[in-house]
Coordinates of C-alpha atoms in Angstrom, one line a residue:
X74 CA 0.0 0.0 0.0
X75 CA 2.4 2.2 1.0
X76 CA 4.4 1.3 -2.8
X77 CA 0.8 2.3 -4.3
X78 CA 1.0 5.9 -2.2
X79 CA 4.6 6.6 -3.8
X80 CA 4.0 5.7 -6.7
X81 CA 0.7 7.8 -7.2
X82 CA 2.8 10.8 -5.3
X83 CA 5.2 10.5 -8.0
X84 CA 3.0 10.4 -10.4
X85 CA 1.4 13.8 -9.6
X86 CA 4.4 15.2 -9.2
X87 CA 5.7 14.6 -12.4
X88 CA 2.4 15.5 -14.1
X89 CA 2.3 18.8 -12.0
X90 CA 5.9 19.4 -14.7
X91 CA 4.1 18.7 -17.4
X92 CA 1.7 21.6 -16.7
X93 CA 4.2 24.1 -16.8
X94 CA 3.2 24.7 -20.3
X95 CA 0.0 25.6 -20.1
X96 CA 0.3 27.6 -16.5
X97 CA 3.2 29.5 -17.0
X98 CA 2.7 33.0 -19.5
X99 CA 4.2 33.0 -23.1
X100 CA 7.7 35.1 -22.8
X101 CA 7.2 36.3 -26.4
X102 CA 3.8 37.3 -25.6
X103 CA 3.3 39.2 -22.3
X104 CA 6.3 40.5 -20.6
X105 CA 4.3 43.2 -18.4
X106 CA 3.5 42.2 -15.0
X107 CA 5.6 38.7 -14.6
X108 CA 8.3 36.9 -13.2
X109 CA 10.5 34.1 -14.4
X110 CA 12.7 31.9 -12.4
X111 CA 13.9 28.6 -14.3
X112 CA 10.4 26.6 -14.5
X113 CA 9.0 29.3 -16.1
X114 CA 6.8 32.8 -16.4
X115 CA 4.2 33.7 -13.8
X116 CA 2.1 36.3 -12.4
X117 CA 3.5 37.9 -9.0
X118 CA 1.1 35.7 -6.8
X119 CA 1.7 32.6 -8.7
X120 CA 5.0 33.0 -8.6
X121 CA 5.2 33.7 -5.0
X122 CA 3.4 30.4 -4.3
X123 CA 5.8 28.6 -6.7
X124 CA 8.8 29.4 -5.5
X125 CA 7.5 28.6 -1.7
X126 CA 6.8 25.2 -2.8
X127 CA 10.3 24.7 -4.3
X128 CA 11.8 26.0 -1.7
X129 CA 10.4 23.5 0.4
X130 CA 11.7 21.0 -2.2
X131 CA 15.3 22.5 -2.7
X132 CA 16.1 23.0 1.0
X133 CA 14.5 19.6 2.5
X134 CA 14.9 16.9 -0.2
X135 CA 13.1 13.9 1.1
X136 CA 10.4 15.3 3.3
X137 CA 7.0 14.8 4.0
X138 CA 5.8 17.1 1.1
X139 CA 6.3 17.4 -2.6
X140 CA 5.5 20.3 -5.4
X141 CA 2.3 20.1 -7.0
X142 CA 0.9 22.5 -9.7
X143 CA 2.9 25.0 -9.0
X144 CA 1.0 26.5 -5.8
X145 CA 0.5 23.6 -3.8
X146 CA 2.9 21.1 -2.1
X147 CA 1.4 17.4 -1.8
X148 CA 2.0 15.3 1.2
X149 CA 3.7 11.7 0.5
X150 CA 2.9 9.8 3.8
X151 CA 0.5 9.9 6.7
X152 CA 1.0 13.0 8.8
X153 CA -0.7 14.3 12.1
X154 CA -4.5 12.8 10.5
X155 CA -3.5 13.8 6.7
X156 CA -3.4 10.7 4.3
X157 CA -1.5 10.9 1.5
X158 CA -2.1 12.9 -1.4
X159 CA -3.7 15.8 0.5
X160 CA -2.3 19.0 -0.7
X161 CA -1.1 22.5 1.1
X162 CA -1.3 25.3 0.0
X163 CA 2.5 26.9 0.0
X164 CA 1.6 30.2 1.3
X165 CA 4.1 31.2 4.0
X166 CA 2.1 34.3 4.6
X167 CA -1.0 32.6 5.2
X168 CA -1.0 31.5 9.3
X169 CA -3.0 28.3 8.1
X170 CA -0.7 27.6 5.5
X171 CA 1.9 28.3 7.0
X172 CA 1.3 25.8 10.2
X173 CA 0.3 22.6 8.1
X174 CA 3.6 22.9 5.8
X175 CA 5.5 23.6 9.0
X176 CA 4.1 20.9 10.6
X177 CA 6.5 18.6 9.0
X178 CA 9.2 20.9 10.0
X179 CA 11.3 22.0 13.1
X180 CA 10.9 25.6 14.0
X181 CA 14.5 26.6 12.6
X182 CA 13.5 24.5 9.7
X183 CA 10.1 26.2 9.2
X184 CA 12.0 29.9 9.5
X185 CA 14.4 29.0 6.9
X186 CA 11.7 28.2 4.4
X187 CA 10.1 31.1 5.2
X188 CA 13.1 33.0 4.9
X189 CA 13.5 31.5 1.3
X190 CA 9.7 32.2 0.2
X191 CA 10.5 36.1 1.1
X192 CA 13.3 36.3 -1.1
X193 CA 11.4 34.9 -3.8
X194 CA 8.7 37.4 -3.8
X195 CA 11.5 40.6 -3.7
X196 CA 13.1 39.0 -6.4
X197 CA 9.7 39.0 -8.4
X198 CA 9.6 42.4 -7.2
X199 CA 13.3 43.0 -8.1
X200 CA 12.5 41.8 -11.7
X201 CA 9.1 44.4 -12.0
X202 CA 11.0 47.0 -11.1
X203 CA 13.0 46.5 -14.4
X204 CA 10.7 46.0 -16.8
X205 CA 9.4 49.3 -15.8
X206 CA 13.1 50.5 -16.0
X207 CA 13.2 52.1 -19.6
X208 CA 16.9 51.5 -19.5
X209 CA 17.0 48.1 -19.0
X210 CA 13.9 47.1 -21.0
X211 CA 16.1 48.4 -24.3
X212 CA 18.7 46.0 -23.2
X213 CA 17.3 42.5 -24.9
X214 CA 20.8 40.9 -25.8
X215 CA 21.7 40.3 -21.6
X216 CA 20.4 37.7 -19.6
X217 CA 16.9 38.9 -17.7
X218 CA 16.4 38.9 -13.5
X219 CA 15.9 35.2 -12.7
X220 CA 14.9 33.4 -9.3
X221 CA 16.6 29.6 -9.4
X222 CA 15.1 28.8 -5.8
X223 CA 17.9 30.0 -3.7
X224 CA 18.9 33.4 -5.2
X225 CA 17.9 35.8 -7.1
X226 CA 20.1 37.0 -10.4
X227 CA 20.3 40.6 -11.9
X228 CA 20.4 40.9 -15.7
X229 CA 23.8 39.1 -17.0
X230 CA 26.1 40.7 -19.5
X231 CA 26.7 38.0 -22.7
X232 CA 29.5 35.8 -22.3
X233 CA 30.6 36.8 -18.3
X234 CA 30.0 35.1 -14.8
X235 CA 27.3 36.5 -12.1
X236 CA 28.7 36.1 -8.8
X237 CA 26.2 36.7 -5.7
X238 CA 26.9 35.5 -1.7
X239 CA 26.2 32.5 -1.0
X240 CA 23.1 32.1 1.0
X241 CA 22.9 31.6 5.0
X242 CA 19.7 29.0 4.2
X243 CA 21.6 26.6 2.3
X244 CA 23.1 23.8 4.4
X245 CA 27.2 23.4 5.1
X246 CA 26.7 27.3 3.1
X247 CA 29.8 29.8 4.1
X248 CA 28.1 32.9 3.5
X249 CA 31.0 34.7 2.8
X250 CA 31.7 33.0 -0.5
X251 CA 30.2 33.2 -3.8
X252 CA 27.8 31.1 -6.3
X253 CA 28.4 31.3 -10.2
X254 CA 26.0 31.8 -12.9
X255 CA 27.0 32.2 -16.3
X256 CA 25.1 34.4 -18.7
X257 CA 26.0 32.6 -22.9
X258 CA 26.8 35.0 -25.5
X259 CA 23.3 34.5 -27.0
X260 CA 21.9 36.4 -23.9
X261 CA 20.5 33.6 -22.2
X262 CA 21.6 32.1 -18.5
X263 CA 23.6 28.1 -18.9
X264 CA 21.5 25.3 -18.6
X265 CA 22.2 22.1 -17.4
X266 CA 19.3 18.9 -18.4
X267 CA 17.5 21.4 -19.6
X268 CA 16.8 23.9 -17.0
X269 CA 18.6 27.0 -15.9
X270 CA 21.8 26.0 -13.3
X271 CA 23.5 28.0 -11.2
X272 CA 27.0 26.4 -9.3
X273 CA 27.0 26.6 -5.8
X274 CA 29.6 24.1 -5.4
X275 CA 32.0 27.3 -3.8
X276 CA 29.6 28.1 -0.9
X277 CA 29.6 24.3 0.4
X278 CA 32.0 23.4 3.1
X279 CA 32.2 19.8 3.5
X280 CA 36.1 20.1 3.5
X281 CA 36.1 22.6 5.9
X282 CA 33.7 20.9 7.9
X283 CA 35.8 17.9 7.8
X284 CA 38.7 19.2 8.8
X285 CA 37.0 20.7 11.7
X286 CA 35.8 17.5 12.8
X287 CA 39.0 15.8 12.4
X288 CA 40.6 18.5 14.9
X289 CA 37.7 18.0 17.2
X290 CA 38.3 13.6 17.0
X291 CA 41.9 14.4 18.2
X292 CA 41.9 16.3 20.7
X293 CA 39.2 13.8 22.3
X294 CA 40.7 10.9 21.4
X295 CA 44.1 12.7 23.2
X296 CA 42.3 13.6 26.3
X297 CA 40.8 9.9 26.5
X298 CA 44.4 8.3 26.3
X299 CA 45.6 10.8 28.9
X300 CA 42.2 10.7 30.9
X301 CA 42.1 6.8 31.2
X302 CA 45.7 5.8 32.7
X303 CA 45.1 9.0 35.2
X304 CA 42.0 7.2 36.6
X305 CA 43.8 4.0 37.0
X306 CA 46.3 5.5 38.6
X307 CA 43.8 7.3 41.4
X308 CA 42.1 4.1 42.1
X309 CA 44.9 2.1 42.5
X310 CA 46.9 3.9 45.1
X311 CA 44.9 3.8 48.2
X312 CA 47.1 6.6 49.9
X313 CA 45.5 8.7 46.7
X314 CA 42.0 8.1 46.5
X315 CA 41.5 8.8 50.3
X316 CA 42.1 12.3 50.3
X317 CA 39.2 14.3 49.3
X318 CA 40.7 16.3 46.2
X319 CA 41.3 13.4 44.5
X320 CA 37.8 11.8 44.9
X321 CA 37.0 14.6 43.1
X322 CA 39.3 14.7 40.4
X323 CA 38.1 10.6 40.2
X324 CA 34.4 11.8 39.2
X325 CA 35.4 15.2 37.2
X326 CA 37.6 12.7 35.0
X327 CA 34.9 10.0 35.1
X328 CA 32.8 12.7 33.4
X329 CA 35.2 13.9 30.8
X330 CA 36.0 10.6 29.5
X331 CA 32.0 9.5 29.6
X332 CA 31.6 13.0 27.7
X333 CA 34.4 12.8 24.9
X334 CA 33.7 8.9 24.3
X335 CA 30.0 9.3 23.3
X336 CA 31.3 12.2 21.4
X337 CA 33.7 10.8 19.2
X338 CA 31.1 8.2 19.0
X339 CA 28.6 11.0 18.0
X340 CA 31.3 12.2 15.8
X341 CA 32.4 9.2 14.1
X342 CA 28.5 7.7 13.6
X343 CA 26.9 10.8 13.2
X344 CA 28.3 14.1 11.8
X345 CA 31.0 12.1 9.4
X346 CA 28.1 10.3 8.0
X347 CA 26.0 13.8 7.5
X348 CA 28.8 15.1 5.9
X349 CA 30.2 12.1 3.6
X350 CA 26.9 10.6 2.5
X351 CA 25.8 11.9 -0.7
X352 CA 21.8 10.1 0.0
X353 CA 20.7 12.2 2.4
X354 CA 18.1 9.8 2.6
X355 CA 20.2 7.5 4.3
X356 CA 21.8 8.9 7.5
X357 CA 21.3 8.6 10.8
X358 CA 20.1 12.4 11.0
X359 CA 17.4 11.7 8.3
X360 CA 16.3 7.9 9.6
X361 CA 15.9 9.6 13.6
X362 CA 16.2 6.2 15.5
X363 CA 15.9 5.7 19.1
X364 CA 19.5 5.0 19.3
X365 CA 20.4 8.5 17.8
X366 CA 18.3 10.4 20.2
X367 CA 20.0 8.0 23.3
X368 CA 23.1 9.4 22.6
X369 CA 22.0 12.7 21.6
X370 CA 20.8 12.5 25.6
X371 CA 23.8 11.2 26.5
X372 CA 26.2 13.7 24.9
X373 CA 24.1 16.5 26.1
X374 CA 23.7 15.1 29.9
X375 CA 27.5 14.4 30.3
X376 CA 28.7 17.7 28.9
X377 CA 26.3 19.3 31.3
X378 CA 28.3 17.2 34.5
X379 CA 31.7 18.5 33.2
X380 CA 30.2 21.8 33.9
X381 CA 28.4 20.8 37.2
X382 CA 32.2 18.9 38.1
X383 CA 34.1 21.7 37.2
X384 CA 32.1 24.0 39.7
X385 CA 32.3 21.4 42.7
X386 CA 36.2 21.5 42.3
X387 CA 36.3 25.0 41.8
X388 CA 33.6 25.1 44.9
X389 CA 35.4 22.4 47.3
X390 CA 39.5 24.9 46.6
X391 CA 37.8 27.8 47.4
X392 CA 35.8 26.5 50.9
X393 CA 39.8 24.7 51.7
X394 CA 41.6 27.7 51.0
X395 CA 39.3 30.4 52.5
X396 CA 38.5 28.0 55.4
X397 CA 41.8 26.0 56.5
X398 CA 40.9 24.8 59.6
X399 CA 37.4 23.2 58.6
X400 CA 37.8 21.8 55.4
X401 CA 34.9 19.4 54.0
X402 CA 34.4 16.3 55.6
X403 CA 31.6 14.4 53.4
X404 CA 31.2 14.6 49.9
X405 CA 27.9 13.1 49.7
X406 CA 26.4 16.7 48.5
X407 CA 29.1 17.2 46.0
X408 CA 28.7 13.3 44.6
X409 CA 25.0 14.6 43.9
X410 CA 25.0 18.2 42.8
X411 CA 28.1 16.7 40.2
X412 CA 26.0 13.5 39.1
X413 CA 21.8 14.6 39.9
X414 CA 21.4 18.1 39.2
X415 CA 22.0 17.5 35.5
X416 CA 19.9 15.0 35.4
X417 CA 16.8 17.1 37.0
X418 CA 17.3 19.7 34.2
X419 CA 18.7 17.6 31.3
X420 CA 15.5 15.5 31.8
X421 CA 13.3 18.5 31.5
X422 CA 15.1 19.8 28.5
X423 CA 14.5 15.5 26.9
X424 CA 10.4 16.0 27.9
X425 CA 10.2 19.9 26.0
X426 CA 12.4 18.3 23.1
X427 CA 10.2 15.5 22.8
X428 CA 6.8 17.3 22.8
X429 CA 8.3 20.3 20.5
X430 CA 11.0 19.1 18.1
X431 CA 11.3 15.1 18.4
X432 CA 13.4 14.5 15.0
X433 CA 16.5 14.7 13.2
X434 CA 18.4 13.1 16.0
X435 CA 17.2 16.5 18.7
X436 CA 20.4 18.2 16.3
X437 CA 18.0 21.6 15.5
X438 CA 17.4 24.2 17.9
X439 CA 15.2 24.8 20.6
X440 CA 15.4 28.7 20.3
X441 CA 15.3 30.1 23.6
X442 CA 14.2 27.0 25.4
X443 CA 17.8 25.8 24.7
X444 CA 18.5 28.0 28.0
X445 CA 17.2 25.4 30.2
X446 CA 20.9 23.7 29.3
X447 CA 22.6 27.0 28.7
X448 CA 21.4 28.4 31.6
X449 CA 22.9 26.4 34.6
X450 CA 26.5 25.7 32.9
X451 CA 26.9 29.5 32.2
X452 CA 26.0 29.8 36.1
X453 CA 28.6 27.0 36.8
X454 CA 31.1 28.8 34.9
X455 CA 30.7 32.5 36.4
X456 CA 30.9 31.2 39.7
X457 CA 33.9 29.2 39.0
X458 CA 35.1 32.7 37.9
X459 CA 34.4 33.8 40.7
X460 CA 35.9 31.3 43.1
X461 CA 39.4 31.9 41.1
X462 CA 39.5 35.7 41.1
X463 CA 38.8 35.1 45.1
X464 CA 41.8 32.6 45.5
X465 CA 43.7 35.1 43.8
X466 CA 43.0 37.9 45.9
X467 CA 43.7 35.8 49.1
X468 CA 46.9 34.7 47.4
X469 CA 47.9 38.1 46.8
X470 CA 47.0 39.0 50.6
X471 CA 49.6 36.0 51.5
X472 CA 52.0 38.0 49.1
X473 CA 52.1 41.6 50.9
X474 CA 53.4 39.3 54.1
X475 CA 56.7 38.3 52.4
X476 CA 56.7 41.1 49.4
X477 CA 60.7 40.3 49.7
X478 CA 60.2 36.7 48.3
X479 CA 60.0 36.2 44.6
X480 CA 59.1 32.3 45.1
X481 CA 55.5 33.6 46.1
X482 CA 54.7 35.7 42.8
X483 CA 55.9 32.5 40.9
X484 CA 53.6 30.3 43.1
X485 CA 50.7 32.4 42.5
X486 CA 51.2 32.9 38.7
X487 CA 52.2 29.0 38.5
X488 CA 48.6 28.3 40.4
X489 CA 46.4 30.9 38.4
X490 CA 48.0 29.0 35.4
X491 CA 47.3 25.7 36.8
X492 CA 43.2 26.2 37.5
X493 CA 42.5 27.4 34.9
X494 CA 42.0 23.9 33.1
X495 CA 40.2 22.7 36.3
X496 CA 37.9 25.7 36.7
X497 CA 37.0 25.7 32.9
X498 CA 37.8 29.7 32.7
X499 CA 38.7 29.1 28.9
X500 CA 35.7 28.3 27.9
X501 CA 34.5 31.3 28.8
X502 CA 36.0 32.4 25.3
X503 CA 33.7 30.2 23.7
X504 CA 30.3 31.5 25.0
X505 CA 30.4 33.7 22.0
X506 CA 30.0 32.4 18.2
X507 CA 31.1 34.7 16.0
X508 CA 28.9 34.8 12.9
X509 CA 29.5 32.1 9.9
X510 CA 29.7 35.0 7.7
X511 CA 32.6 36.6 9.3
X512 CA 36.1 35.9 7.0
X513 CA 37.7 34.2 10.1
X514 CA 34.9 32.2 11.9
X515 CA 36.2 29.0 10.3
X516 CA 39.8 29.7 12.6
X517 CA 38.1 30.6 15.1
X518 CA 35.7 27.3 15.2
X519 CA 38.7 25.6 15.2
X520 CA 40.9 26.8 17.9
X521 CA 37.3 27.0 19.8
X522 CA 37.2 23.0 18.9
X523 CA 41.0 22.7 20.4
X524 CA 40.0 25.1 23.7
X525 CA 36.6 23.0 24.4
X526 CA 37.9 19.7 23.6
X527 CA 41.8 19.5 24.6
X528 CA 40.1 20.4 28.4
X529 CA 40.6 16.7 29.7
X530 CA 43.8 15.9 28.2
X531 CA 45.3 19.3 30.3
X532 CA 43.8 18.5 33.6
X533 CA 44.8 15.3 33.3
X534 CA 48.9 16.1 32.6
X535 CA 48.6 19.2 35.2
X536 CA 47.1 16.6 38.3
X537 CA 48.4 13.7 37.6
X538 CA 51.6 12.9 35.7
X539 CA 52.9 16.3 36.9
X540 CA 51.5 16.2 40.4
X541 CA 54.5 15.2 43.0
X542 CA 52.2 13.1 45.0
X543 CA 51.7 10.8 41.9
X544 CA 55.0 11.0 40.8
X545 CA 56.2 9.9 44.4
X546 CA 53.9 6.8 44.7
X547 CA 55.0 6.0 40.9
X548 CA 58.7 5.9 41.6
X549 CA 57.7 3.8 44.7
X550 CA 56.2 1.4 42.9
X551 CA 58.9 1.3 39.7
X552 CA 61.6 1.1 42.8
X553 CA 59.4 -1.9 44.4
X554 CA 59.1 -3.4 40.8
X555 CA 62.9 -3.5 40.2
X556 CA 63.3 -4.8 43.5
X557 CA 61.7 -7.7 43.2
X558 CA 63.1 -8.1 39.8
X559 CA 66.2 -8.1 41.4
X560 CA 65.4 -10.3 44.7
X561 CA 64.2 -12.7 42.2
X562 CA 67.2 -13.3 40.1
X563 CA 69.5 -13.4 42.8
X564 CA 67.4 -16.1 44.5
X565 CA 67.3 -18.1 41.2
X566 CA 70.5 -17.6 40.9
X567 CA 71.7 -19.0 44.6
X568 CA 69.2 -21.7 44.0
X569 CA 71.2 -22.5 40.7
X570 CA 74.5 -22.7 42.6
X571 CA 73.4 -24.5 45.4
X572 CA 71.8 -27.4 43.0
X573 CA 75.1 -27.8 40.7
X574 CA 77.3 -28.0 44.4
X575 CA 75.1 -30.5 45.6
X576 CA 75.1 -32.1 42.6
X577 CA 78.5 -32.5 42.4
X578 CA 79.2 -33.0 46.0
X579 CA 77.1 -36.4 45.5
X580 CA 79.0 -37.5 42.5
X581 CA 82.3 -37.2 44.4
X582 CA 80.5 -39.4 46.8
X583 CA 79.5 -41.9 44.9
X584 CA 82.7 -42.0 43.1
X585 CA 84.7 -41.9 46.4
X586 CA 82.1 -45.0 47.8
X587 CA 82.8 -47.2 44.3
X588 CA 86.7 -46.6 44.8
X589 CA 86.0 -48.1 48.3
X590 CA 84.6 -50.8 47.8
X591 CA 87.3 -51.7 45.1
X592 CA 90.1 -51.1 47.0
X593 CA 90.2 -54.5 49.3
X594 CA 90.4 -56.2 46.0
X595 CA 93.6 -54.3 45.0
X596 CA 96.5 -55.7 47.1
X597 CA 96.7 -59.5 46.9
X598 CA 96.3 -62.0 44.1
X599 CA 94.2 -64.2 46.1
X600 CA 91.8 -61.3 46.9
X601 CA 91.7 -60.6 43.0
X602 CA 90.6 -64.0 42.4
X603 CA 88.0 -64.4 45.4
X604 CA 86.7 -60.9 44.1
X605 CA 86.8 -62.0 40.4
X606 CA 85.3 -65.8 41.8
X607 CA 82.1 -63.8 43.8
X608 CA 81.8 -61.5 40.6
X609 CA 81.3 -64.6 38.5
X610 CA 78.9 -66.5 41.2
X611 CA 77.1 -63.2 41.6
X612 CA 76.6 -62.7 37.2
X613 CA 75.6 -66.8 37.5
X614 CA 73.0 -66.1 39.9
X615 CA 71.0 -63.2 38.2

């Protein structure tokens, strides 16, 4: 049945191309009052509609809804109590129109189309505005104002290139570079099967993007081969995981290396595949299985602990340093404001997402109800702020004591240095994005990518392989290792000496015990003979 639906969705949709002819206007007929784009001629409200309902079709290929005689987008499957091959009307004006077509959209989704219909009805009103120009109406050699679905291209001088910036709807689009559209010597704009083509193969970014993500997968996977040996060195040393600070550090690196393995698995199953696979039909973005959305959760709950972590450390040095004498003695409140409060609020943000914008793997935006996530980590983060600028100022205190003593400037700019990894102060330089159409965003996504991501692999060097404590109880146990290397060759080796002197001690015995028992035989003839006599009686009787 379902076989029967596509193939009868298809079947309009082709037929709705084979109308063109007969609902489009003449060219050489009436050029007053219309507006091409490459399907054809239209009046302004038709070709508002149109270009609405290939809109929908240019920026979300395989959706619920196809184009259909020109104003009208046909629905393919069953949707919210529509069957298939029920038609909307593509009218983003319209509030009822509007609503069912973005109905099988997200909200950003649902903008961006809108955004697209808009620029389709100025460039109708772009191309009016010339024919009424006397100017440009004498010009009939150059290629006329033209919509092709994404942008909308002045009058083209034969035999050059248009170039226009690349649009910000267009997905993986760098807005700062340019499309091409070439305008033939005959005055008419390069077609490609048939229909008007423009070459937006500049604005795409799939390399960049790549690259980005590759920079991204390294620093992760680095922080995970630093992060996991620090663990096991924590928990095995019992003189290390009593002490309080390094409980700590034991759950803030628990989270980061939680939090950068479901991201590279994100990474690896999920953003490589949106970028590499030509069928959009066929990733994981587009198919929206349970499994995506898990570790959509996941990622999204464990980056929300490394914030929640990074405040109880920055939480638990402040309360030690401020308040010597009566440090912490439980943790049980830090174990659950670092593990449960994300999960109170992460949860609430998973029961909006699923009610409001359930698809595409929860990757579009919430709009502002993405501040039920953004909210509480920016909080983490100020207060971490302000926890170092405190232990600063009481450092500094400590410093006007001995002003005489250089060791204590170095100590302080040595520790300012050293928490700022643990506090998470860098990414405080990441709060803000700069624009995509900005010449230098892509540089600074990336070092953004290195500052977010490298965080684990720092705080893992800084207190672990270059904390004294560690490296004490590591040389301890290398010491006790080639100790016992050593206590067991020697022993192996005594063992060896005293075998070979025993065994030769009892071969000189039995040696020394044969020549004994030989020697009575030695001195007289007669003895010979009675020896050789009981030899031969002896040999008789075996």
């Amino acid at each position: 049945m379902v076989n029967l639906h596509a193939i009868i969705c298809n079947g309009l949709f082709w037929a709705s191309m084979c109308v063109h002819a007969y609902t489009s206007v003449d060219t050489s007929n009436n050029t007053s009052d219309t507006c091409s784009w490459r399907w054809g001629i239209f009046t302004p409200d038709d070709f508002y509609l149109n270009s609405c309902s290939w809109c929908y079709f240019y920026l979300f290929p395989g959706k619920n809804l196809y184009p259909f005689r020109d104003k009208y987008l046909l629905l393919r499957v069953n949707h919210s109590g529509w069957s298939p091959g029920n038609t909307f009307l593509a009218d983003a004006n319209n509030a009822t129109s509007r609503g069912l077509v973005c109905s099988t959209l997200t909200e950003d989704q649902c903008n961006v189309w809108t955004m697209c219909c808009n620029d389709g009805r100025k460039c109708c009103a772009r191309q009016l505005e010339k024919q009424r120009d006397a100017t440009y109406t004498n010009v009939t050699t150059s290629c006329g104002v033209t919509w092709d679905g994404y942008l909308c291209w002045d009058g083209g001088t034969p035999g050059t290139n248009s170039y226009l910036s690349c649009p910000s709807y267009l997905k993986y689009s760098v807005p700062t570079r340019q499309a091409v559209k070439s305008c033939l010597s005959n005055g008419t704009w390069y077609k490609k099967t048939g229909q008007e083509w423009s070459d937006y193969t500049p604005c795409l970014s799939y390399e960049e993007s790549k690259v980005t993500l590759y920079i991204s997968l390294g620093c992760r996977v680095g922080s995970l081969i630093c992060l996991i040996p620090s663990l096991a060195i924590f928990i095995s040393y019992k003189s290390l995981r009593r002490q309080h600070r390094i409980r700590l550090h034991i759950n803030f690196f628990t989270s980061f290396v939680c939090s950068n393995t479901i991201n590279v698995l994100w990474d690896v199953l999920v953003t490589h595949d949106r970028l590499t696979n030509p069928v959009v039909t066929d990733t994981l973005i587009y198919k929206d299985l349970v499994l995506c959305k898990v570790m959509a959760f996941l990622k999204m709950y464990f980056q929300c602990t490394n914030y929640t972590w990074m405040f109880c450390e920055g939480l638990y040095l402040y309360r030690l340093i401020a308040n010597a004498f009566s440090p912490p003695k439980k943790l049980i409140l830090v174990y659950l404001s670092g593990w449960g409060v994300p999960a109170s609020y992460c949860l609430a943000y998973a029961i909006v997402r699923v009610v409001q914008a359930n698809g595409s793997c929860w990757l579009t935006s919430l709009g502002h109800q993405e501040w039920i996530l953004y909210a509480p980590n920016l909080a983490c983060l100020v207060l971490n702020i302000f926890f170092l600028c405190s232990i600063l100022r009481i450092l500094l205190t400590q410093l006007q004591t001995h002003p005489n003593e250089p060791s204590n400037f170095r100590r302080a700019l040595k520790a300012t240095f050293v928490l700022i990894p643990l506090f998470g102060i860098q990414l405080a330089f990441t709060v803000y994005r700069i624009p995509p159409e900005v010449s230098w965003s892509v540089h600074y996504e990336r070092v953004t990518e290195v500052m977010t991501h490298s965080q684990g692999l720092f705080v893992a060097l800084v207190f672990c392989f270059f904390n004294g404590e560690v490296a004490t109880q590591l040389k301890r146990t290398c010491h006790r290792v080639l100790e016992d290397k050593i206590t067991s060759g020697s022993h192996k080796m005594n063992t060896t000496i005293s075998l070979n002197f025993n065994h030769s001690v009892t071969q000189r015995s039995s040696v020394q015990s044969r020549r004994n028992s030989l020697e009575p035989c030695l001195p007289q003839a007669t003895a010979k003979s009675k020896c050789k006599s009981d030899t031969t009686a002896h040999s008789q009787l075996l």
